[in-house]
């Protein structure tokens, strides 16, 4: 274990630097009514929070998992809001040392929410410190080194950790077991994505036609963050070419220029499907080989591309590896000639 005294207590707060993240926070729903879909999760969370409030306690630690952009961070904000408490944002990989964790935890107020994004990437050494903090609100720190080392126990305020991950399978069992509630966020229905686009257009003061909303929704990969990103791109085109009015024609033109096809596939997705079909005859092929052929990181393939390609039915994971479906060939306009097709 590392010692706290010889380590800087670096601020491990999450940095909001990407354009997407700025857009996220400006369009993030600030109340339950604006948080579209995921009804069952909302219902369960409201019960957990109400019960905790009645007992005058912090709710159990909560784990949200699901693809990027499906609304995990937004939900965490709503939980804090409902509890009337503050939320502190950080992420698993940002907490590098026990000192970072101590700085964050000792700065919490009674009842606060600590949002831990990408919790599956938390350092193993930090996990050891976080268990007693989650269970007994205690932090055991080691001061000094060697024979002079002493342990110090810090009593922490009560707080709720909300962990978020795209890869729940990578969490160690002891960490997973310390969450009292685990919720899976799913892809959204097209009509819910339409509602989200409508609301975002209102907030961004974009004049948009209903057919344009429908087209953007269909190409949004069933994901709110993608819907908002596409809306913003289309708005740029409308501003330059159509006095700001988002019509069907301008939307199709914009999305065509951005190479987002009618199912929401982008050049990155096409590259993966083409690699699978052209280099491996449609598979089966292992993740490593496919990632290498498509020149992508394995994690990127797993987190960013594969969930949606599988949702569309273009790729299937079989015990022997990834396989391209007949639909994938058809989508790319490639002749499908496999006799013993696996899917
Ligand atoms: P995640 O944490 O899962 O990556 P976020 O919570 O950051 O996703 O969501 C990305 C953006 O998508 C948010 O800023 C918000 O504008 C929008 N969003 C996500 N979920 C919803 C929802 N259920 N209703 C409306 N907008 C949503």
mmCIF file of C-alpha atoms and ligand atoms in Angstrom:
data_model
loop_
_atom_site.group_PDB
_atom_site.id
_atom_site.type_symbol
_atom_site.label_atom_id
_atom_site.label_comp_id
_atom_site.label_asym_id
_atom_site.label_seq_id
_atom_site.Cartn_x
_atom_site.Cartn_y
_atom_site.Cartn_z
ATOM 1 C CA UNK A 1 0.000 0.000 0.000
ATOM 2 C CA UNK A 2 1.193 3.515 -0.638
ATOM 3 C CA UNK A 3 1.637 6.113 2.057
ATOM 4 C CA UNK A 4 -0.380 9.292 2.121
ATOM 5 C CA UNK A 5 2.346 11.567 3.468
ATOM 6 C CA UNK A 6 4.800 11.281 0.617
ATOM 7 C CA UNK A 7 2.157 11.707 -2.042
ATOM 8 C CA UNK A 8 0.610 14.827 -3.490
ATOM 9 C CA UNK A 9 -3.139 14.970 -3.012
ATOM 10 C CA UNK A 10 -3.744 15.635 -6.703
ATOM 11 C CA UNK A 11 -7.164 16.877 -7.669
ATOM 12 C CA UNK A 12 -8.744 13.923 -9.367
ATOM 13 C CA UNK A 13 -11.840 15.814 -10.444
ATOM 14 C CA UNK A 14 -13.119 14.857 -13.855
ATOM 15 C CA UNK A 15 -12.184 17.376 -16.527
ATOM 16 C CA UNK A 16 -14.916 18.512 -18.885
ATOM 17 C CA UNK A 17 -12.854 19.348 -21.927
ATOM 18 C CA UNK A 18 -14.361 17.663 -24.958
ATOM 19 C CA UNK A 19 -16.961 19.414 -27.086
ATOM 20 C CA UNK A 20 -19.376 16.554 -26.458
ATOM 21 C CA UNK A 21 -19.126 17.049 -22.745
ATOM 22 C CA UNK A 22 -19.878 20.755 -22.991
ATOM 23 C CA UNK A 23 -22.904 19.929 -25.115
ATOM 24 C CA UNK A 24 -23.886 17.238 -22.597
ATOM 25 C CA UNK A 25 -23.948 19.596 -19.671
ATOM 26 C CA UNK A 26 -25.882 22.296 -21.515
ATOM 27 C CA UNK A 27 -28.570 19.832 -22.589
ATOM 28 C CA UNK A 28 -28.561 17.608 -19.503
ATOM 29 C CA UNK A 29 -32.100 17.220 -18.091
ATOM 30 C CA UNK A 30 -32.407 18.919 -14.724
ATOM 31 C CA UNK A 31 -35.541 17.093 -13.579
ATOM 32 C CA UNK A 32 -37.100 13.627 -13.823
ATOM 33 C CA UNK A 33 -39.799 14.754 -16.248
ATOM 34 C CA UNK A 34 -37.186 15.769 -18.827
ATOM 35 C CA UNK A 35 -35.315 12.480 -18.423
ATOM 36 C CA UNK A 36 -37.009 10.504 -21.178
ATOM 37 C CA UNK A 37 -37.438 6.699 -21.051
ATOM 38 C CA UNK A 38 -35.706 4.189 -18.720
ATOM 39 C CA UNK A 39 -39.012 4.202 -16.794
ATOM 40 C CA UNK A 40 -38.339 1.148 -14.631
ATOM 41 C CA UNK A 41 -34.992 2.528 -13.470
ATOM 42 C CA UNK A 42 -36.476 5.922 -12.633
ATOM 43 C CA UNK A 43 -39.273 4.268 -10.656
ATOM 44 C CA UNK A 44 -36.851 2.098 -8.659
ATOM 45 C CA UNK A 45 -34.485 4.971 -7.968
ATOM 46 C CA UNK A 46 -37.287 7.184 -6.702
ATOM 47 C CA UNK A 47 -38.317 4.459 -4.243
ATOM 48 C CA UNK A 48 -34.754 3.946 -3.024
ATOM 49 C CA UNK A 49 -34.336 7.697 -2.488
ATOM 50 C CA UNK A 50 -37.713 8.222 -0.807
ATOM 51 C CA UNK A 51 -37.101 5.307 1.577
ATOM 52 C CA UNK A 52 -33.632 6.606 2.444
ATOM 53 C CA UNK A 53 -35.001 10.089 3.053
ATOM 54 C CA UNK A 54 -37.718 8.712 5.349
ATOM 55 C CA UNK A 55 -35.027 6.884 7.361
ATOM 56 C CA UNK A 56 -32.874 9.984 7.305
ATOM 57 C CA UNK A 57 -30.027 8.003 5.770
ATOM 58 C CA UNK A 58 -27.957 8.078 2.602
ATOM 59 C CA UNK A 59 -29.201 5.685 -0.078
ATOM 60 C CA UNK A 60 -27.152 2.573 -0.806
ATOM 61 C CA UNK A 61 -24.265 2.868 -3.229
ATOM 62 C CA UNK A 62 -25.559 2.522 -6.791
ATOM 63 C CA UNK A 63 -24.019 1.107 -9.944
ATOM 64 C CA UNK A 64 -25.204 2.217 -13.400
ATOM 65 C CA UNK A 65 -24.006 0.316 -16.435
ATOM 66 C CA UNK A 66 -24.641 0.607 -20.141
ATOM 67 C CA UNK A 67 -23.138 2.131 -23.253
ATOM 68 C CA UNK A 68 -21.615 5.543 -23.345
ATOM 69 C CA UNK A 69 -24.142 8.369 -23.856
ATOM 70 C CA UNK A 70 -27.185 6.491 -22.532
ATOM 71 C CA UNK A 71 -27.666 8.777 -19.528
ATOM 72 C CA UNK A 72 -25.700 7.368 -16.553
ATOM 73 C CA UNK A 73 -24.153 10.710 -15.543
ATOM 74 C CA UNK A 74 -27.476 12.476 -15.984
ATOM 75 C CA UNK A 75 -29.207 9.952 -13.730
ATOM 76 C CA UNK A 76 -26.550 10.450 -11.056
ATOM 77 C CA UNK A 77 -27.214 14.211 -11.134
ATOM 78 C CA UNK A 78 -30.933 13.560 -10.749
ATOM 79 C CA UNK A 79 -30.347 11.279 -7.759
ATOM 80 C CA UNK A 80 -28.317 14.012 -6.028
ATOM 81 C CA UNK A 81 -30.950 16.598 -6.899
ATOM 82 C CA UNK A 82 -33.756 14.437 -5.529
ATOM 83 C CA UNK A 83 -31.787 13.984 -2.312
ATOM 84 C CA UNK A 84 -31.105 17.699 -2.125
ATOM 85 C CA UNK A 85 -27.351 17.023 -1.932
ATOM 86 C CA UNK A 86 -24.254 17.965 -3.891
ATOM 87 C CA UNK A 87 -22.612 15.709 -6.451
ATOM 88 C CA UNK A 88 -18.843 15.426 -6.817
ATOM 89 C CA UNK A 89 -17.578 14.060 -10.119
ATOM 90 C CA UNK A 90 -14.488 11.967 -10.636
ATOM 91 C CA UNK A 91 -13.495 8.799 -12.444
ATOM 92 C CA UNK A 92 -11.825 5.502 -11.595
ATOM 93 C CA UNK A 93 -8.573 6.094 -13.497
ATOM 94 C CA UNK A 94 -8.269 9.684 -12.174
ATOM 95 C CA UNK A 95 -7.771 8.447 -8.619
ATOM 96 C CA UNK A 96 -4.171 7.363 -8.813
ATOM 97 C CA UNK A 97 -3.138 7.363 -5.177
ATOM 98 C CA UNK A 98 -4.650 6.854 -1.752
ATOM 99 C CA UNK A 99 -4.009 10.555 -1.183
ATOM 100 C CA UNK A 100 -6.278 11.479 -4.115
ATOM 101 C CA UNK A 101 -9.059 9.364 -2.654
ATOM 102 C CA UNK A 102 -8.537 10.824 0.826
ATOM 103 C CA UNK A 103 -8.729 14.369 -0.579
ATOM 104 C CA UNK A 104 -11.999 13.612 -2.331
ATOM 105 C CA UNK A 105 -13.674 11.690 0.491
ATOM 106 C CA UNK A 106 -12.708 14.066 3.284
ATOM 107 C CA UNK A 107 -14.125 16.973 1.301
ATOM 108 C CA UNK A 108 -17.576 15.409 1.040
ATOM 109 C CA UNK A 109 -20.424 16.775 3.134
ATOM 110 C CA UNK A 110 -22.902 14.550 4.949
ATOM 111 C CA UNK A 111 -25.162 12.847 2.384
ATOM 112 C CA UNK A 112 -23.256 13.946 -0.743
ATOM 113 C CA UNK A 113 -23.082 11.848 -3.903
ATOM 114 C CA UNK A 114 -19.714 10.829 -5.307
ATOM 115 C CA UNK A 115 -19.934 9.946 -8.995
ATOM 116 C CA UNK A 116 -17.220 7.529 -10.077
ATOM 117 C CA UNK A 117 -17.198 7.251 -13.847
ATOM 118 C CA UNK A 118 -15.388 4.360 -15.555
ATOM 119 C CA UNK A 119 -15.269 2.557 -12.250
ATOM 120 C CA UNK A 120 -14.011 -0.603 -14.016
ATOM 121 C CA UNK A 121 -10.731 1.248 -14.597
ATOM 122 C CA UNK A 122 -10.124 2.024 -10.938
ATOM 123 C CA UNK A 123 -6.651 1.069 -9.742
ATOM 124 C CA UNK A 124 -6.558 -2.142 -7.713
ATOM 125 C CA UNK A 125 -4.693 -0.466 -4.836
ATOM 126 C CA UNK A 126 -7.444 2.139 -4.534
ATOM 127 C CA UNK A 127 -10.060 -0.607 -4.332
ATOM 128 C CA UNK A 128 -8.540 -1.767 -1.029
ATOM 129 C CA UNK A 129 -9.093 1.690 0.444
ATOM 130 C CA UNK A 130 -12.541 2.131 -0.934
ATOM 131 C CA UNK A 131 -14.103 -1.018 0.591
ATOM 132 C CA UNK A 132 -14.098 0.208 4.228
ATOM 133 C CA UNK A 133 -15.100 3.666 3.001
ATOM 134 C CA UNK A 134 -18.142 2.191 1.261
ATOM 135 C CA UNK A 135 -19.084 -0.132 4.107
ATOM 136 C CA UNK A 136 -18.295 1.748 7.301
ATOM 137 C CA UNK A 137 -17.474 5.260 6.077
ATOM 138 C CA UNK A 138 -13.912 4.830 7.271
ATOM 139 C CA UNK A 139 -10.634 5.427 5.516
ATOM 140 C CA UNK A 140 -7.574 3.599 6.793
ATOM 141 C CA UNK A 141 -4.418 5.350 5.721
ATOM 142 C CA UNK A 142 -0.825 4.313 6.222
ATOM 143 C CA UNK A 143 1.465 7.089 7.363
ATOM 144 C CA UNK A 144 5.185 6.744 6.744
ATOM 145 C CA UNK A 145 7.092 3.761 5.499
ATOM 146 C CA UNK A 146 8.856 0.662 6.830
ATOM 147 C CA UNK A 147 9.091 0.055 10.604
ATOM 148 C CA UNK A 148 7.945 3.603 11.388
ATOM 149 C CA UNK A 149 4.699 3.182 9.452
ATOM 150 C CA UNK A 150 1.477 3.809 11.377
ATOM 151 C CA UNK A 151 -2.107 3.464 10.309
ATOM 152 C CA UNK A 152 -4.582 6.250 10.767
ATOM 153 C CA UNK A 153 -8.326 5.822 10.638
ATOM 154 C CA UNK A 154 -10.386 8.703 9.319
ATOM 155 C CA UNK A 155 -14.108 8.832 9.986
ATOM 156 C CA UNK A 156 -15.924 10.017 6.853
ATOM 157 C CA UNK A 157 -19.335 11.622 6.441
ATOM 158 C CA UNK A 158 -22.084 9.357 5.119
ATOM 159 C CA UNK A 159 -22.180 9.487 1.351
ATOM 160 C CA UNK A 160 -23.462 7.571 -1.668
ATOM 161 C CA UNK A 161 -21.136 6.375 -4.391
ATOM 162 C CA UNK A 162 -22.679 6.152 -7.843
ATOM 163 C CA UNK A 163 -20.410 4.072 -10.034
ATOM 164 C CA UNK A 164 -20.810 4.147 -13.807
ATOM 165 C CA UNK A 165 -19.348 1.686 -16.260
ATOM 166 C CA UNK A 166 -19.653 0.454 -19.804
ATOM 167 C CA UNK A 167 -18.055 -2.865 -18.790
ATOM 168 C CA UNK A 168 -19.605 -4.246 -15.596
ATOM 169 C CA UNK A 169 -17.923 -7.605 -16.208
ATOM 170 C CA UNK A 170 -14.542 -6.036 -15.480
ATOM 171 C CA UNK A 171 -15.483 -5.040 -11.918
ATOM 172 C CA UNK A 172 -14.056 -7.320 -9.258
ATOM 173 C CA UNK A 173 -16.698 -9.313 -7.367
ATOM 174 C CA UNK A 174 -15.932 -7.635 -3.989
ATOM 175 C CA UNK A 175 -16.404 -4.186 -5.514
ATOM 176 C CA UNK A 176 -19.582 -5.180 -7.366
ATOM 177 C CA UNK A 177 -21.034 -6.676 -4.191
ATOM 178 C CA UNK A 178 -20.703 -3.418 -2.301
ATOM 179 C CA UNK A 179 -23.342 -1.728 -4.452
ATOM 180 C CA UNK A 180 -26.858 -1.997 -3.021
ATOM 181 C CA UNK A 181 -28.518 -1.331 -6.376
ATOM 182 C CA UNK A 182 -27.343 -2.149 -9.891
ATOM 183 C CA UNK A 183 -29.137 -0.750 -12.927
ATOM 184 C CA UNK A 184 -28.628 -1.457 -16.601
ATOM 185 C CA UNK A 185 -29.397 1.367 -19.030
ATOM 186 C CA UNK A 186 -30.642 0.157 -22.384
ATOM 187 C CA UNK A 187 -30.761 1.623 -25.859
ATOM 188 C CA UNK A 188 -33.708 4.032 -26.275
ATOM 189 C CA UNK A 189 -36.827 3.578 -28.378
ATOM 190 C CA UNK A 190 -36.903 5.771 -31.521
ATOM 191 C CA UNK A 191 -39.918 7.695 -30.173
ATOM 192 C CA UNK A 192 -37.989 8.514 -26.984
ATOM 193 C CA UNK A 193 -35.027 9.723 -29.021
ATOM 194 C CA UNK A 194 -37.451 11.936 -30.962
ATOM 195 C CA UNK A 195 -38.649 13.489 -27.702
ATOM 196 C CA UNK A 196 -35.045 14.129 -26.667
ATOM 197 C CA UNK A 197 -34.259 15.810 -30.009
ATOM 198 C CA UNK A 198 -37.405 17.943 -29.727
ATOM 199 C CA UNK A 199 -36.397 19.143 -26.273
ATOM 200 C CA UNK A 200 -32.773 19.802 -27.274
ATOM 201 C CA UNK A 201 -33.929 21.757 -30.335
ATOM 202 C CA UNK A 202 -36.110 23.876 -28.063
ATOM 203 C CA UNK A 203 -33.210 24.556 -25.707
ATOM 204 C CA UNK A 204 -30.852 25.351 -28.581
ATOM 205 C CA UNK A 205 -33.569 27.517 -30.166
ATOM 206 C CA UNK A 206 -33.415 25.533 -33.393
ATOM 207 C CA UNK A 207 -36.371 25.703 -35.778
ATOM 208 C CA UNK A 208 -36.737 22.056 -36.845
ATOM 209 C CA UNK A 209 -39.384 20.267 -38.906
ATOM 210 C CA UNK A 210 -40.936 17.019 -37.558
ATOM 211 C CA UNK A 211 -39.589 14.973 -40.523
ATOM 212 C CA UNK A 212 -36.096 16.193 -39.721
ATOM 213 C CA UNK A 213 -36.492 15.046 -36.103
ATOM 214 C CA UNK A 214 -37.572 11.662 -37.393
ATOM 215 C CA UNK A 215 -34.538 11.322 -39.673
ATOM 216 C CA UNK A 216 -32.056 12.340 -36.983
ATOM 217 C CA UNK A 217 -33.693 9.940 -34.502
ATOM 218 C CA UNK A 218 -33.337 7.021 -36.925
ATOM 219 C CA UNK A 219 -29.614 7.702 -37.297
ATOM 220 C CA UNK A 220 -28.870 8.301 -33.614
ATOM 221 C CA UNK A 221 -27.860 4.749 -32.674
ATOM 222 C CA UNK A 222 -30.707 4.735 -30.088
ATOM 223 C CA UNK A 223 -28.420 6.930 -27.953
ATOM 224 C CA UNK A 224 -29.269 10.409 -26.571
ATOM 225 C CA UNK A 225 -25.707 11.751 -26.780
ATOM 226 C CA UNK A 226 -25.500 10.821 -30.474
ATOM 227 C CA UNK A 227 -28.912 12.410 -31.107
ATOM 228 C CA UNK A 228 -27.768 15.689 -29.557
ATOM 229 C CA UNK A 229 -24.476 15.610 -31.456
ATOM 230 C CA UNK A 230 -26.190 15.024 -34.813
ATOM 231 C CA UNK A 231 -28.760 17.730 -34.080
ATOM 232 C CA UNK A 232 -25.981 20.199 -33.453
ATOM 233 C CA UNK A 233 -24.155 19.267 -36.661
ATOM 234 C CA UNK A 234 -27.336 19.525 -38.706
ATOM 235 C CA UNK A 235 -28.074 22.893 -37.120
ATOM 236 C CA UNK A 236 -24.699 24.165 -38.400
ATOM 237 C CA UNK A 237 -25.617 23.163 -41.946
ATOM 238 C CA UNK A 238 -29.057 24.763 -41.621
ATOM 239 C CA UNK A 239 -27.530 27.986 -40.343
ATOM 240 C CA UNK A 240 -25.086 28.257 -43.241
ATOM 241 C CA UNK A 241 -27.319 26.973 -46.017
ATOM 242 C CA UNK A 242 -30.961 27.471 -44.984
ATOM 243 C CA UNK A 243 -31.329 30.490 -42.693
ATOM 244 C CA UNK A 244 -31.280 28.223 -39.669
ATOM 245 C CA UNK A 245 -34.361 26.167 -40.559
ATOM 246 C CA UNK A 246 -33.796 22.410 -40.198
ATOM 247 C CA UNK A 247 -35.843 20.739 -42.932
ATOM 248 C CA UNK A 248 -35.851 17.151 -44.206
ATOM 249 C CA UNK A 249 -33.674 18.113 -47.193
ATOM 250 C CA UNK A 250 -31.067 19.950 -45.154
ATOM 251 C CA UNK A 251 -30.924 17.079 -42.624
ATOM 252 C CA UNK A 252 -30.376 14.478 -45.333
ATOM 253 C CA UNK A 253 -27.781 16.660 -46.983
ATOM 254 C CA UNK A 254 -25.952 17.312 -43.683
ATOM 255 C CA UNK A 255 -25.936 13.699 -42.540
ATOM 256 C CA UNK A 256 -24.843 12.605 -46.015
ATOM 257 C CA UNK A 257 -21.928 15.024 -45.876
ATOM 258 C CA UNK A 258 -21.036 13.778 -42.418
ATOM 259 C CA UNK A 259 -21.120 10.193 -43.764
ATOM 260 C CA UNK A 260 -23.781 9.039 -41.315
ATOM 261 C CA UNK A 261 -25.820 6.493 -43.266
ATOM 262 C CA UNK A 262 -29.562 5.812 -42.950
ATOM 263 C CA UNK A 263 -29.002 3.403 -40.047
ATOM 264 C CA UNK A 264 -26.599 5.694 -38.220
ATOM 265 C CA UNK A 265 -23.463 3.804 -39.285
ATOM 266 C CA UNK A 266 -20.390 5.999 -39.617
ATOM 267 C CA UNK A 267 -17.110 5.342 -41.459
ATOM 268 C CA UNK A 268 -15.643 3.651 -38.360
ATOM 269 C CA UNK A 269 -18.460 1.084 -38.263
ATOM 270 C CA UNK A 270 -18.182 0.434 -41.994
ATOM 271 C CA UNK A 271 -14.441 -0.095 -41.669
ATOM 272 C CA UNK A 272 -15.026 -2.816 -39.068
ATOM 273 C CA UNK A 273 -17.728 -4.556 -41.092
ATOM 274 C CA UNK A 274 -15.562 -4.413 -44.213
ATOM 275 C CA UNK A 275 -12.564 -5.830 -42.349
ATOM 276 C CA UNK A 276 -14.710 -8.688 -41.061
ATOM 277 C CA UNK A 277 -16.193 -9.437 -44.474
ATOM 278 C CA UNK A 278 -13.254 -8.819 -46.778
ATOM 279 C CA UNK A 279 -10.326 -9.968 -44.656
ATOM 280 C CA UNK A 280 -11.967 -12.829 -42.781
ATOM 281 C CA UNK A 281 -14.684 -13.839 -45.198
ATOM 282 C CA UNK A 282 -17.320 -12.770 -42.677
ATOM 283 C CA UNK A 283 -15.733 -14.638 -39.751
ATOM 284 C CA UNK A 284 -15.719 -16.223 -37.290
ATOM 285 C CA UNK A 285 -12.734 -14.210 -36.128
ATOM 286 C CA UNK A 286 -11.335 -13.339 -32.695
ATOM 287 C CA UNK A 287 -11.547 -9.845 -31.236
ATOM 288 C CA UNK A 288 -7.797 -9.302 -31.372
ATOM 289 C CA UNK A 289 -7.460 -10.161 -35.057
ATOM 290 C CA UNK A 290 -10.501 -8.108 -36.015
ATOM 291 C CA UNK A 291 -9.264 -5.078 -34.070
ATOM 292 C CA UNK A 292 -5.831 -5.367 -35.692
ATOM 293 C CA UNK A 293 -7.323 -5.674 -39.191
ATOM 294 C CA UNK A 294 -9.588 -2.650 -38.625
ATOM 295 C CA UNK A 295 -6.710 -0.740 -37.017
ATOM 296 C CA UNK A 296 -8.674 -0.043 -33.855
ATOM 297 C CA UNK A 297 -7.951 -0.638 -30.176
ATOM 298 C CA UNK A 298 -9.723 -3.709 -28.826
ATOM 299 C CA UNK A 299 -11.420 -1.594 -26.134
ATOM 300 C CA UNK A 300 -12.686 0.902 -28.720
ATOM 301 C CA UNK A 301 -14.127 -1.912 -30.773
ATOM 302 C CA UNK A 302 -15.788 -3.426 -27.706
ATOM 303 C CA UNK A 303 -17.140 -0.192 -26.213
ATOM 304 C CA UNK A 304 -17.841 2.086 -29.144
ATOM 305 C CA UNK A 305 -18.653 0.018 -32.188
ATOM 306 C CA UNK A 306 -19.715 -3.496 -31.345
ATOM 307 C CA UNK A 307 -22.751 -2.844 -29.105
ATOM 308 C CA UNK A 308 -24.558 -0.936 -31.840
ATOM 309 C CA UNK A 309 -23.460 -3.275 -34.653
ATOM 310 C CA UNK A 310 -24.801 -6.158 -32.589
ATOM 311 C CA UNK A 311 -28.009 -4.261 -31.809
ATOM 312 C CA UNK A 312 -28.510 -3.781 -35.576
ATOM 313 C CA UNK A 313 -27.943 -7.504 -36.095
ATOM 314 C CA UNK A 314 -24.857 -6.920 -38.273
ATOM 315 C CA UNK A 315 -22.379 -8.711 -36.033
ATOM 316 C CA UNK A 316 -22.879 -11.672 -33.770
ATOM 317 C CA UNK A 317 -20.554 -13.023 -31.141
ATOM 318 C CA UNK A 318 -20.287 -16.800 -31.381
ATOM 319 C CA UNK A 319 -18.080 -19.134 -29.327
ATOM 320 C CA UNK A 320 -15.673 -19.185 -32.297
ATOM 321 C CA UNK A 321 -15.539 -15.408 -32.708
ATOM 322 C CA UNK A 322 -17.279 -12.501 -34.433
ATOM 323 C CA UNK A 323 -19.426 -13.254 -37.475
ATOM 324 C CA UNK A 324 -20.953 -10.859 -40.017
ATOM 325 C CA UNK A 325 -24.643 -11.479 -40.711
ATOM 326 C CA UNK A 326 -26.316 -11.661 -44.103
ATOM 327 C CA UNK A 327 -27.874 -8.298 -43.242
ATOM 328 C CA UNK A 328 -24.414 -6.771 -42.877
ATOM 329 C CA UNK A 329 -23.491 -7.928 -46.409
ATOM 330 C CA UNK A 330 -26.747 -6.535 -47.752
ATOM 331 C CA UNK A 331 -26.235 -3.227 -45.979
ATOM 332 C CA UNK A 332 -22.853 -2.849 -47.649
ATOM 333 C CA UNK A 333 -24.128 -4.106 -51.000
ATOM 334 C CA UNK A 334 -21.800 -7.119 -50.971
ATOM 335 C CA UNK A 335 -22.983 -10.467 -52.345
ATOM 336 C CA UNK A 336 -23.599 -13.014 -49.592
ATOM 337 C CA UNK A 337 -22.523 -16.461 -50.725
ATOM 338 C CA UNK A 338 -21.979 -18.423 -47.535
ATOM 339 C CA UNK A 339 -23.734 -21.761 -47.443
ATOM 340 C CA UNK A 340 -23.156 -22.737 -43.826
ATOM 341 C CA UNK A 341 -23.957 -19.360 -42.419
ATOM 342 C CA UNK A 342 -23.692 -19.270 -38.655
ATOM 343 C CA UNK A 343 -26.363 -16.626 -38.223
HETATM 344 P P1 LIG B 1 -23.382 8.597 -19.967
HETATM 345 O O1 LIG B 1 -22.999 9.095 -18.596
HETATM 346 O O2 LIG B 1 -24.157 7.314 -19.921
HETATM 347 O O3 LIG B 1 -22.248 8.533 -20.945
HETATM 348 P P2 LIG B 1 -24.824 11.108 -20.090
HETATM 349 O O4 LIG B 1 -25.668 11.054 -18.860
HETATM 350 O O5 LIG B 1 -23.611 11.977 -20.023
HETATM 351 O O6 LIG B 1 -24.423 9.643 -20.574
HETATM 352 O O7 LIG B 1 -25.771 11.548 -21.306
HETATM 353 C C1 LIG B 1 -25.302 12.208 -22.451
HETATM 354 C C2 LIG B 1 -26.273 13.308 -22.847
HETATM 355 O O8 LIG B 1 -27.420 12.714 -23.409
HETATM 356 C C3 LIG B 1 -26.788 14.147 -21.663
HETATM 357 O O9 LIG B 1 -26.110 15.320 -21.483
HETATM 358 C C4 LIG B 1 -28.210 14.483 -22.032
HETATM 359 O O10 LIG B 1 -28.244 15.700 -22.740
HETATM 360 C C5 LIG B 1 -28.604 13.366 -22.947
HETATM 361 N N1 LIG B 1 -29.437 12.373 -22.264
HETATM 362 C C6 LIG B 1 -29.025 11.185 -21.755
HETATM 363 N N2 LIG B 1 -30.061 10.492 -21.269
HETATM 364 C C7 LIG B 1 -31.153 11.238 -21.485
HETATM 365 C C8 LIG B 1 -32.545 11.044 -21.219
HETATM 366 N N3 LIG B 1 -33.005 9.915 -20.670
HETATM 367 N N4 LIG B 1 -33.399 12.036 -21.560
HETATM 368 C C9 LIG B 1 -32.934 13.159 -22.137
HETATM 369 N N5 LIG B 1 -31.650 13.406 -22.442
HETATM 370 C C10 LIG B 1 -30.762 12.451 -22.126
#
